Short mmCIF file of C-alpha atoms in Angstrom, two decimals:
data_model
loop_
_atom_site.label_atom_id
_atom_site.label_comp_id
_atom_site.label_asym_id
_atom_site.label_seq_id
_atom_site.Cartn_x
_atom_site.Cartn_y
_atom_site.Cartn_z
CA MET A 13 2.11 -37.54 -46.16
CA ALA A 14 3.46 -35.47 -43.20
CA ALA A 15 1.11 -34.85 -40.12
CA ASN A 16 0.33 -31.42 -39.06
CA PRO A 17 1.77 -30.27 -36.07
CA THR A 18 -0.92 -28.26 -35.32
CA GLU A 19 -3.49 -31.34 -35.21
CA SER A 20 -1.80 -33.81 -33.54
CA ALA A 21 -3.66 -33.77 -30.23
CA ILE A 22 -6.80 -34.34 -32.22
CA THR A 23 -6.74 -37.61 -34.78
CA ILE A 24 -9.20 -36.65 -37.64
CA ALA A 25 -10.49 -39.54 -39.58
CA ALA A 26 -9.85 -39.34 -43.24
CA ALA A 27 -13.12 -38.98 -45.26
CA PRO A 28 -13.30 -41.91 -48.21
CA GLU A 29 -11.98 -41.73 -51.50
CA LEU A 30 -14.75 -41.20 -53.89
CA SER A 31 -14.54 -43.14 -57.31
CA ASP A 32 -15.32 -41.10 -60.47
CA ALA A 33 -18.84 -42.94 -59.82
CA GLN A 34 -19.40 -41.00 -56.63
CA LYS A 35 -18.31 -38.17 -57.90
CA GLN A 36 -20.46 -37.49 -60.80
CA GLU A 37 -23.72 -38.67 -58.52
CA PHE A 38 -22.31 -36.24 -56.17
CA PHE A 39 -22.24 -33.45 -58.74
CA THR A 40 -25.36 -34.33 -59.85
CA ALA A 41 -27.26 -34.03 -56.45
CA LEU A 42 -25.63 -30.85 -56.27
CA LYS A 43 -27.05 -29.07 -59.44
CA GLU A 44 -30.66 -30.33 -58.07
CA VAL A 45 -29.79 -28.55 -54.83
CA ASP A 46 -28.28 -25.39 -57.07
CA ALA A 47 -26.34 -25.39 -60.09
CA GLY A 48 -24.09 -22.83 -58.66
CA LEU A 49 -23.11 -25.80 -56.11
CA ALA A 50 -21.68 -27.92 -58.84
CA THR A 51 -19.75 -25.15 -61.06
CA ASN A 52 -16.54 -25.31 -59.11
CA GLU A 53 -15.89 -29.06 -59.02
CA VAL A 54 -12.38 -28.75 -56.78
CA GLN A 55 -14.07 -26.33 -54.14
CA ALA A 56 -17.02 -28.55 -53.91
CA LEU A 57 -15.02 -31.76 -53.49
CA SER A 58 -12.62 -29.98 -50.89
CA VAL A 59 -15.71 -28.78 -48.81
CA GLY A 60 -17.46 -31.95 -49.02
CA ILE A 61 -14.29 -33.78 -47.75
CA GLN A 62 -13.92 -31.36 -44.74
CA VAL A 63 -17.61 -31.81 -44.25
CA CYS A 64 -17.44 -35.69 -44.24
CA GLU A 65 -14.78 -35.48 -41.78
CA LYS A 66 -16.72 -33.30 -39.29
CA ILE A 67 -19.94 -36.14 -39.75
CA ILE A 68 -17.01 -38.91 -39.01
CA ALA A 69 -15.79 -36.67 -36.06
CA SER A 70 -18.99 -36.12 -34.57
CA PRO A 71 -22.12 -37.32 -36.67
CA ASP A 72 -24.60 -36.23 -33.72
CA ASP A 73 -24.26 -32.63 -34.72
CA PRO A 74 -25.82 -32.24 -38.08
CA MET A 75 -26.76 -28.23 -37.76
CA THR A 76 -22.68 -27.83 -37.83
CA PHE A 77 -22.61 -29.20 -40.64
CA SER A 78 -24.79 -27.23 -42.98
CA GLN A 79 -23.86 -24.20 -40.81
CA PHE A 80 -20.04 -25.02 -42.06
CA ALA A 81 -20.75 -25.75 -45.49
CA ALA A 82 -22.91 -22.47 -45.80
CA ASP A 83 -19.61 -20.25 -44.47
CA GLN A 84 -17.49 -22.43 -47.02
CA LEU A 85 -19.74 -22.23 -49.76
CA ALA A 86 -21.33 -18.87 -48.98
CA VAL A 87 -24.51 -19.82 -49.71
CA ASP A 88 -27.44 -19.73 -47.66
CA LEU A 89 -28.78 -22.58 -44.77
CA PRO A 90 -31.29 -24.59 -47.28
CA LYS A 91 -28.78 -25.07 -49.70
CA ALA A 92 -25.93 -25.67 -47.44
CA GLU A 93 -28.21 -28.61 -45.96
CA GLY A 94 -28.82 -30.19 -49.61
CA PHE A 95 -25.10 -29.97 -49.73
CA VAL A 96 -24.60 -31.90 -46.58
CA ALA A 97 -27.51 -34.42 -47.94
CA ALA A 98 -25.39 -34.61 -51.18
CA VAL A 99 -22.35 -35.39 -48.89
CA SER A 100 -23.84 -37.99 -46.85
CA MET A 101 -24.51 -40.41 -50.20
CA TRP A 102 -20.81 -41.28 -50.12
CA CYS A 103 -19.38 -40.01 -46.48
CA ASN A 104 -20.43 -43.38 -44.70
CA PRO A 105 -18.48 -43.36 -41.23
CA GLU A 106 -17.74 -47.12 -40.38
#
C-alpha cells in the first residue's frame, strides 16, 4: 500500500483488523444505540476504523472521538458516544 504523501509527517497507527465475530458484536452494539447506525455497515465500519485510529493516536481526548463520529454519521452526541463505546469494544491500542 503506497503511503499517502499528505500524511507522511505524522504516522497514523492502524486500527486492528476486525474478525467476523467482532463485526457482528459491533453491529449488535450499534443497533442497541440506534438501529440507524447499523443500517449502513460499510459506513459504520469505515467511521469506526477512523474513530479507532483517533483513539490510538490520542487516547486521552474522548470528546473529540464522539464529536468526530457525530459529524461523520450525522447523529447527535449521545448516539455518537454510544458509537464510540461500541468501537472501543474492539479497538484496543497496544
